[in-house]
mmCIF file of C-alpha atoms and ligand atoms in Angstrom:
data_model
loop_
_atom_site.group_PDB
_atom_site.id
_atom_site.type_symbol
_atom_site.label_atom_id
_atom_site.label_comp_id
_atom_site.label_asym_id
_atom_site.label_seq_id
_atom_site.Cartn_x
_atom_site.Cartn_y
_atom_site.Cartn_z
ATOM 1 C CA MET A 178 3.008 1.361 16.593
ATOM 2 C CA ARG A 179 0.762 -1.358 15.197
ATOM 3 C CA ILE A 180 1.154 -2.747 11.659
ATOM 4 C CA THR A 181 -1.693 -4.618 9.947
ATOM 5 C CA PHE A 182 -1.222 -6.304 6.589
ATOM 6 C CA LEU A 183 -4.274 -5.448 4.459
ATOM 7 C CA GLY A 184 -2.979 -7.542 1.563
ATOM 8 C CA THR A 185 0.177 -9.575 0.843
ATOM 9 C CA GLY A 186 -0.242 -10.913 -2.696
ATOM 10 C CA THR A 187 1.325 -10.026 -6.020
ATOM 11 C CA SER A 188 -0.621 -8.272 -8.803
ATOM 12 C CA HIS A 189 -2.811 -11.338 -9.517
ATOM 13 C CA GLY A 190 -3.743 -11.934 -5.893
ATOM 14 C CA ILE A 191 -4.168 -15.520 -4.650
ATOM 15 C CA PRO A 192 -6.096 -17.525 -5.710
ATOM 16 C CA VAL A 193 -5.346 -16.464 -9.276
ATOM 17 C CA ILE A 194 -8.430 -16.403 -11.510
ATOM 18 C CA ALA A 195 -8.915 -19.779 -13.239
ATOM 19 C CA CYS A 196 -5.793 -21.340 -11.664
ATOM 20 C CA SER A 197 -5.976 -24.773 -10.058
ATOM 21 C CA CYS A 198 -2.408 -25.048 -8.728
ATOM 22 C CA PRO A 199 -1.936 -26.408 -5.161
ATOM 23 C CA VAL A 200 -1.493 -22.928 -3.596
ATOM 24 C CA CYS A 201 -4.557 -21.460 -5.342
ATOM 25 C CA LYS A 202 -6.523 -24.533 -4.213
ATOM 26 C CA SER A 203 -5.017 -24.530 -0.690
ATOM 27 C CA SER A 204 -7.430 -24.574 2.227
ATOM 28 C CA ASP A 205 -4.896 -22.746 4.440
ATOM 29 C CA TYR A 206 -6.214 -19.189 5.002
ATOM 30 C CA HIS A 207 -2.592 -17.948 4.943
ATOM 31 C CA ASP A 208 -2.570 -18.749 1.219
ATOM 32 C CA LYS A 209 -5.426 -16.327 0.395
ATOM 33 C CA ARG A 210 -3.833 -13.024 -0.525
ATOM 34 C CA TYR A 211 -5.330 -9.656 -1.504
ATOM 35 C CA ARG A 212 -3.104 -7.178 -3.368
ATOM 36 C CA SER A 213 -0.299 -5.788 -1.137
ATOM 37 C CA SER A 214 -1.069 -2.945 1.264
ATOM 38 C CA ILE A 215 -0.617 -2.170 4.969
ATOM 39 C CA MET A 216 -2.100 -0.004 7.711
ATOM 40 C CA VAL A 217 0.091 1.663 10.339
ATOM 41 C CA GLU A 218 -1.525 2.868 13.584
ATOM 42 C CA ASP A 219 0.146 4.888 16.309
ATOM 43 C CA GLY A 220 -2.128 6.203 19.035
ATOM 44 C CA ASP A 221 -4.680 8.271 17.175
ATOM 45 C CA THR A 222 -2.769 8.366 13.864
ATOM 46 C CA VAL A 223 -3.754 5.962 11.079
ATOM 47 C CA ILE A 224 -2.026 5.719 7.716
ATOM 48 C CA VAL A 225 -2.392 3.270 4.856
ATOM 49 C CA ILE A 226 0.298 2.425 2.281
ATOM 50 C CA ASP A 227 -1.217 1.715 -1.171
ATOM 51 C CA THR A 228 -4.873 1.085 -2.026
ATOM 52 C CA GLY A 229 -5.184 -1.859 -4.418
ATOM 53 C CA TYR A 230 -8.265 -3.497 -5.905
ATOM 54 C CA GLU A 231 -9.393 -5.010 -2.572
ATOM 55 C CA PHE A 232 -8.963 -1.835 -0.520
ATOM 56 C CA ARG A 233 -12.668 -1.796 0.410
ATOM 57 C CA LEU A 234 -12.718 -5.479 1.394
ATOM 58 C CA SER A 235 -9.509 -5.194 3.410
ATOM 59 C CA ALA A 236 -10.672 -2.000 5.162
ATOM 60 C CA ILE A 237 -13.863 -3.746 6.252
ATOM 61 C CA ARG A 238 -11.938 -6.843 7.323
ATOM 62 C CA ALA A 239 -9.437 -4.790 9.368
ATOM 63 C CA GLY A 240 -12.180 -2.555 10.813
ATOM 64 C CA ILE A 241 -10.624 0.717 9.583
ATOM 65 C CA LYS A 242 -12.597 3.648 11.041
ATOM 66 C CA LYS A 243 -10.446 6.595 9.969
ATOM 67 C CA ILE A 244 -7.411 7.387 7.826
ATOM 68 C CA ASP A 245 -5.159 10.430 8.241
ATOM 69 C CA ALA A 246 -3.138 9.916 5.062
ATOM 70 C CA VAL A 247 -2.326 7.436 2.306
ATOM 71 C CA LEU A 248 1.236 6.856 1.110
ATOM 72 C CA TYR A 249 1.791 5.421 -2.359
ATOM 73 C CA THR A 250 4.824 3.306 -3.281
ATOM 74 C CA HIS A 251 4.164 3.617 -7.029
ATOM 75 C CA SER A 252 1.288 3.770 -9.478
ATOM 76 C CA HIS A 253 0.987 0.212 -10.834
ATOM 77 C CA SER A 254 -2.680 -0.696 -10.879
ATOM 78 C CA ASP A 255 -2.429 -3.348 -8.138
ATOM 79 C CA HIS A 256 -1.388 -0.521 -5.775
ATOM 80 C CA ILE A 257 -3.852 2.243 -6.690
ATOM 81 C CA MET A 258 -7.112 0.913 -8.141
ATOM 82 C CA GLY A 259 -9.015 0.949 -4.832
ATOM 83 C CA LEU A 260 -8.481 4.711 -4.464
ATOM 84 C CA ASP A 261 -12.105 5.680 -5.159
ATOM 85 C CA ASP A 262 -13.236 3.933 -1.964
ATOM 86 C CA LEU A 263 -11.254 6.471 0.059
ATOM 87 C CA ARG A 264 -14.215 8.826 -0.395
ATOM 88 C CA VAL A 265 -15.877 7.546 2.791
ATOM 89 C CA PHE A 266 -12.942 9.086 4.660
ATOM 90 C CA THR A 267 -13.365 12.497 2.992
ATOM 91 C CA HIS A 268 -16.821 13.524 4.211
ATOM 92 C CA GLU A 269 -15.502 15.878 6.873
ATOM 93 C CA ARG A 270 -12.251 17.003 5.231
ATOM 94 C CA SER A 271 -9.882 16.297 2.356
ATOM 95 C CA LEU A 272 -7.516 13.322 2.601
ATOM 96 C CA PRO A 273 -3.790 13.868 1.929
ATOM 97 C CA LEU A 274 -2.043 11.447 -0.438
ATOM 98 C CA TYR A 275 1.753 11.196 -0.522
ATOM 99 C CA GLY A 276 4.043 9.799 -3.218
ATOM 100 C CA SER A 277 6.761 10.733 -5.712
ATOM 101 C CA ARG A 278 5.901 13.313 -8.352
ATOM 102 C CA ASP A 279 5.731 10.592 -11.045
ATOM 103 C CA THR A 280 3.423 8.459 -8.923
ATOM 104 C CA MET A 281 1.141 11.389 -8.108
ATOM 105 C CA ASP A 282 1.085 12.522 -11.770
ATOM 106 C CA HIS A 283 -0.059 9.065 -12.802
ATOM 107 C CA ILE A 284 -2.668 8.782 -10.043
ATOM 108 C CA GLU A 285 -4.034 12.215 -10.898
ATOM 109 C CA ASN A 286 -4.261 11.143 -14.531
ATOM 110 C CA VAL A 287 -6.128 7.913 -13.771
ATOM 111 C CA PHE A 288 -8.473 9.507 -11.204
ATOM 112 C CA SER A 289 -8.690 12.981 -12.757
ATOM 113 C CA TYR A 290 -12.341 13.405 -11.629
ATOM 114 C CA ALA A 291 -11.226 13.206 -7.981
ATOM 115 C CA PHE A 292 -8.688 16.013 -8.250
ATOM 116 C CA SER A 293 -10.699 18.722 -9.979
ATOM 117 C CA VAL A 294 -12.925 21.299 -8.302
ATOM 118 C CA HIS A 295 -16.520 20.297 -8.702
ATOM 119 C CA ASP A 296 -19.566 22.439 -9.102
ATOM 120 C CA TRP A 297 -23.017 21.493 -10.153
ATOM 121 C CA PRO A 298 -23.819 22.298 -13.804
ATOM 122 C CA HIS A 299 -26.060 25.322 -14.271
ATOM 123 C CA MET A 300 -29.638 24.246 -14.558
ATOM 124 C CA HIS A 301 -33.013 25.259 -13.383
ATOM 125 C CA VAL A 302 -33.936 23.605 -10.091
ATOM 126 C CA ASP A 303 -36.849 24.074 -7.732
ATOM 127 C CA LYS A 304 -36.468 24.685 -4.000
ATOM 128 C CA GLU A 305 -36.567 21.012 -3.027
ATOM 129 C CA GLU A 306 -33.951 20.036 -5.606
ATOM 130 C CA GLU A 307 -31.772 22.933 -4.520
ATOM 131 C CA ASP A 308 -31.723 21.625 -0.932
ATOM 132 C CA ALA A 309 -30.858 18.146 -2.157
ATOM 133 C CA LEU A 310 -28.022 19.574 -4.264
ATOM 134 C CA ARG A 311 -26.686 21.586 -1.337
ATOM 135 C CA GLU A 312 -26.605 18.405 0.738
ATOM 136 C CA LEU A 313 -24.801 16.576 -2.093
ATOM 137 C CA LYS A 314 -22.271 19.402 -2.432
ATOM 138 C CA LYS A 315 -21.372 19.076 1.240
ATOM 139 C CA HIS A 316 -20.149 15.609 0.372
ATOM 140 C CA ASN A 317 -18.318 16.740 -2.765
ATOM 141 C CA TYR A 318 -21.037 15.251 -5.003
ATOM 142 C CA GLY A 319 -20.117 11.763 -3.841
ATOM 143 C CA LEU A 320 -16.545 12.081 -5.110
ATOM 144 C CA PRO A 321 -13.406 11.615 -3.049
ATOM 145 C CA LEU A 322 -11.847 14.899 -1.898
ATOM 146 C CA LEU A 323 -8.107 14.381 -2.151
ATOM 147 C CA GLU A 324 -5.043 16.489 -1.500
ATOM 148 C CA ARG A 325 -1.869 15.779 -3.436
ATOM 149 C CA HIS A 326 1.538 15.901 -1.695
ATOM 150 C CA ASP A 327 4.638 15.282 -3.829
ATOM 151 C CA VAL A 328 7.564 13.878 -1.838
ATOM 152 C CA SER A 329 11.224 13.977 -2.952
ATOM 153 C CA PRO A 330 13.576 11.004 -2.501
ATOM 154 C CA TYR A 331 14.788 10.779 1.126
ATOM 155 C CA GLU A 332 12.409 13.561 2.179
ATOM 156 C CA SER A 333 11.026 13.257 5.711
ATOM 157 C CA PHE A 334 7.501 14.332 6.590
ATOM 158 C CA ARG A 335 5.206 14.008 9.554
ATOM 159 C CA ILE A 336 1.681 12.662 9.766
ATOM 160 C CA GLY A 337 0.197 12.931 13.246
ATOM 161 C CA SER A 338 2.651 11.256 15.602
ATOM 162 C CA LEU A 339 4.557 9.460 12.809
ATOM 163 C CA GLU A 340 7.824 10.638 11.251
ATOM 164 C CA ILE A 341 8.126 9.111 7.771
ATOM 165 C CA LYS A 342 10.978 9.006 5.255
ATOM 166 C CA ALA A 343 10.631 8.187 1.549
ATOM 167 C CA LEU A 344 13.273 5.655 0.434
ATOM 168 C CA PRO A 345 13.825 5.315 -3.328
ATOM 169 C CA VAL A 346 14.400 1.755 -4.596
ATOM 170 C CA MET A 347 14.403 0.270 -8.095
ATOM 171 C CA HIS A 348 11.454 -1.772 -9.436
ATOM 172 C CA GLY A 349 12.986 -2.937 -12.738
ATOM 173 C CA MET A 350 13.764 0.326 -14.587
ATOM 174 C CA MET A 351 11.368 2.337 -12.448
ATOM 175 C CA GLU A 352 12.288 4.251 -9.285
ATOM 176 C CA ILE A 353 9.612 3.769 -6.650
ATOM 177 C CA TYR A 354 9.384 4.450 -2.898
ATOM 178 C CA GLY A 355 9.616 2.393 0.221
ATOM 179 C CA TYR A 356 8.886 4.133 3.512
ATOM 180 C CA ARG A 357 10.717 4.083 6.818
ATOM 181 C CA ILE A 358 8.573 4.873 9.856
ATOM 182 C CA GLY A 359 10.615 4.776 13.076
ATOM 183 C CA LYS A 360 11.909 1.244 13.590
ATOM 184 C CA PHE A 361 9.726 -0.107 10.789
ATOM 185 C CA THR A 362 10.397 -0.130 7.027
ATOM 186 C CA TYR A 363 7.997 -1.124 4.234
ATOM 187 C CA ILE A 364 9.406 -1.824 0.745
ATOM 188 C CA THR A 365 7.427 -3.713 -1.891
ATOM 189 C CA ASP A 366 7.933 -4.286 -5.646
ATOM 190 C CA VAL A 367 11.703 -3.994 -5.422
ATOM 191 C CA SER A 368 14.487 -5.507 -7.533
ATOM 192 C CA LYS A 369 17.481 -3.352 -6.502
ATOM 193 C CA ILE A 370 18.411 -1.272 -3.470
ATOM 194 C CA SER A 371 21.174 1.355 -3.637
ATOM 195 C CA GLU A 372 23.886 1.709 -0.979
ATOM 196 C CA ARG A 373 22.391 5.029 0.132
ATOM 197 C CA THR A 374 18.974 3.457 0.696
ATOM 198 C CA MET A 375 20.577 0.428 2.393
ATOM 199 C CA ASP A 376 22.175 2.855 4.863
ATOM 200 C CA GLU A 377 18.745 4.356 5.568
ATOM 201 C CA ILE A 378 17.257 0.901 6.221
ATOM 202 C CA ARG A 379 19.941 -0.159 8.740
ATOM 203 C CA GLY A 380 18.685 -0.136 12.296
ATOM 204 C CA THR A 381 15.172 -1.100 11.260
ATOM 205 C CA GLU A 382 13.706 -3.594 13.707
ATOM 206 C CA VAL A 383 10.993 -4.998 11.445
ATOM 207 C CA LEU A 384 11.474 -4.893 7.688
ATOM 208 C CA VAL A 385 8.793 -5.755 5.133
ATOM 209 C CA LEU A 386 10.225 -6.657 1.718
ATOM 210 C CA GLY A 387 8.583 -7.532 -1.567
ATOM 211 C CA ALA A 388 9.633 -11.085 -2.526
ATOM 212 C CA LEU A 389 7.783 -12.627 -5.437
ATOM 213 C CA ARG A 390 8.916 -16.257 -5.784
ATOM 214 C CA GLU A 391 11.973 -18.556 -5.978
ATOM 215 C CA ARG A 392 12.613 -18.036 -9.706
ATOM 216 C CA ARG A 393 14.284 -14.830 -10.891
ATOM 217 C CA HIS A 394 12.140 -11.956 -12.142
ATOM 218 C CA PRO A 395 13.218 -8.710 -13.875
ATOM 219 C CA THR A 396 11.287 -6.357 -11.555
ATOM 220 C CA HIS A 397 10.966 -8.212 -8.219
ATOM 221 C CA PHE A 398 13.309 -9.793 -5.657
ATOM 222 C CA THR A 399 13.289 -13.557 -5.319
ATOM 223 C CA PHE A 400 12.935 -14.927 -1.776
ATOM 224 C CA LYS A 401 16.684 -15.499 -1.653
ATOM 225 C CA GLU A 402 17.501 -11.952 -2.817
ATOM 226 C CA ALA A 403 15.132 -10.530 -0.205
ATOM 227 C CA TYR A 404 16.634 -12.819 2.439
ATOM 228 C CA ASP A 405 20.136 -11.480 1.651
ATOM 229 C CA VAL A 406 18.930 -7.867 1.987
ATOM 230 C CA ALA A 407 17.262 -8.713 5.304
ATOM 231 C CA ARG A 408 20.561 -10.156 6.591
ATOM 232 C CA GLU A 409 22.555 -7.171 5.415
ATOM 233 C CA SER A 410 20.089 -4.739 7.022
ATOM 234 C CA GLY A 411 20.574 -6.209 10.485
ATOM 235 C CA CYS A 412 16.816 -6.232 11.095
ATOM 236 C CA ARG A 413 15.412 -8.427 13.853
ATOM 237 C CA LEU A 414 12.642 -9.798 11.666
ATOM 238 C CA CYS A 415 11.706 -9.548 7.998
ATOM 239 C CA TYR A 416 8.289 -10.279 6.476
ATOM 240 C CA PHE A 417 8.013 -11.069 2.784
ATOM 241 C CA THR A 418 5.057 -9.561 0.932
ATOM 242 C CA HIS A 419 3.789 -9.304 -2.714
ATOM 243 C CA ILE A 420 4.028 -13.098 -2.938
ATOM 244 C CA ASN A 421 2.847 -15.132 -5.910
ATOM 245 C CA HIS A 422 1.095 -18.512 -6.116
ATOM 246 C CA GLU A 423 4.163 -20.667 -6.791
ATOM 247 C CA THR A 424 5.028 -21.143 -3.108
ATOM 248 C CA SER A 425 2.794 -21.822 -0.116
ATOM 249 C CA TYR A 426 2.912 -19.863 3.129
ATOM 250 C CA GLU A 427 4.186 -22.950 4.923
ATOM 251 C CA ASP A 428 7.001 -23.646 2.438
ATOM 252 C CA ILE A 429 8.276 -20.049 2.601
ATOM 253 C CA ASN A 430 8.492 -20.220 6.396
ATOM 254 C CA ARG A 431 10.127 -23.642 6.310
ATOM 255 C CA ARG A 432 12.863 -22.314 4.000
ATOM 256 C CA TYR A 433 13.521 -18.780 5.312
ATOM 257 C CA ALA A 434 12.651 -18.722 9.038
ATOM 258 C CA PRO A 435 13.630 -17.561 11.591
ATOM 259 C CA LEU A 436 14.952 -14.310 10.026
ATOM 260 C CA CYS A 437 12.325 -14.098 7.259
ATOM 261 C CA LEU A 438 8.690 -15.117 7.413
ATOM 262 C CA SER A 439 5.863 -14.936 4.938
ATOM 263 C CA SER A 440 3.389 -12.206 5.847
ATOM 264 C CA TYR A 441 -0.286 -13.075 5.508
ATOM 265 C CA ASP A 442 -3.478 -11.094 5.173
ATOM 266 C CA ASN A 443 -4.745 -9.445 8.358
ATOM 267 C CA LEU A 444 -1.530 -10.283 10.274
ATOM 268 C CA SER A 445 -1.144 -7.601 12.911
ATOM 269 C CA LEU A 446 2.025 -6.868 14.871
ATOM 270 C CA GLU A 447 3.338 -4.391 17.390
ATOM 271 C CA VAL A 448 6.656 -2.679 16.494
HETATM 272 ZN ZN1 ZN B 245 2.739 -4.681 -7.306
HETATM 273 ZN ZN1 ZN B 246 -2.254 -20.836 -8.826
HETATM 274 ZN ZN1 ZN B 247 4.710 -2.722 -9.331
#
């Protein structure tokens, strides 16, 4: 199974607009972060977790050619706003999207045009226009063709060769999902993990954890909090993601290696 980080930044991304702090001004490419998202490939199966604002840019950068499904952690805008660009993957068939009922309700609300059945408005057209319309209809009038799948907490489901389990975690007051896929677990935007979910994480070889910064935050782990979870999980290696501009890539690694490393955009690893 191959994991590729499509983005590793917090909701602002790095550099932050109009910021001239050392990390935003850094010339180290590790310090340039799109909004957090990953791709998981296993043989012929390709899934993506979250589609933030830079989904199109990251898909081009990572050379994504097909997607079998998209999993959503939650519906904050930095995790969903690239959804419309999924339409290039829905020319031949509809694309299944997975998430909690709350997440899917919110996504369907924001992108309502992509979830309704489309038909061309009644109007008088000549033969040539009719052919053009038929061609357009084949491609769902240029709109994404999406299939909604609501997943319950701790529910397992299969996509191609991958067995996936939804792991509820707390993001402030909000329950969101991480996902365990074999020996790999992806959890972003997390501030509290229950005992039950901790038990589900144990045995993970590579763990990705949202870790915002050194200072405390009401809805995100600090680096230290994430580090403690990584230790408790028994994982071999933990990558921090959803990182903000207060700490450089180099400083994070200096402080938290060898157990925890900062992820960076386009990092690809075999699990
Ligand atoms: Zn986020
Ligand atoms: Zn900055
Ligand atoms: Zn969030």
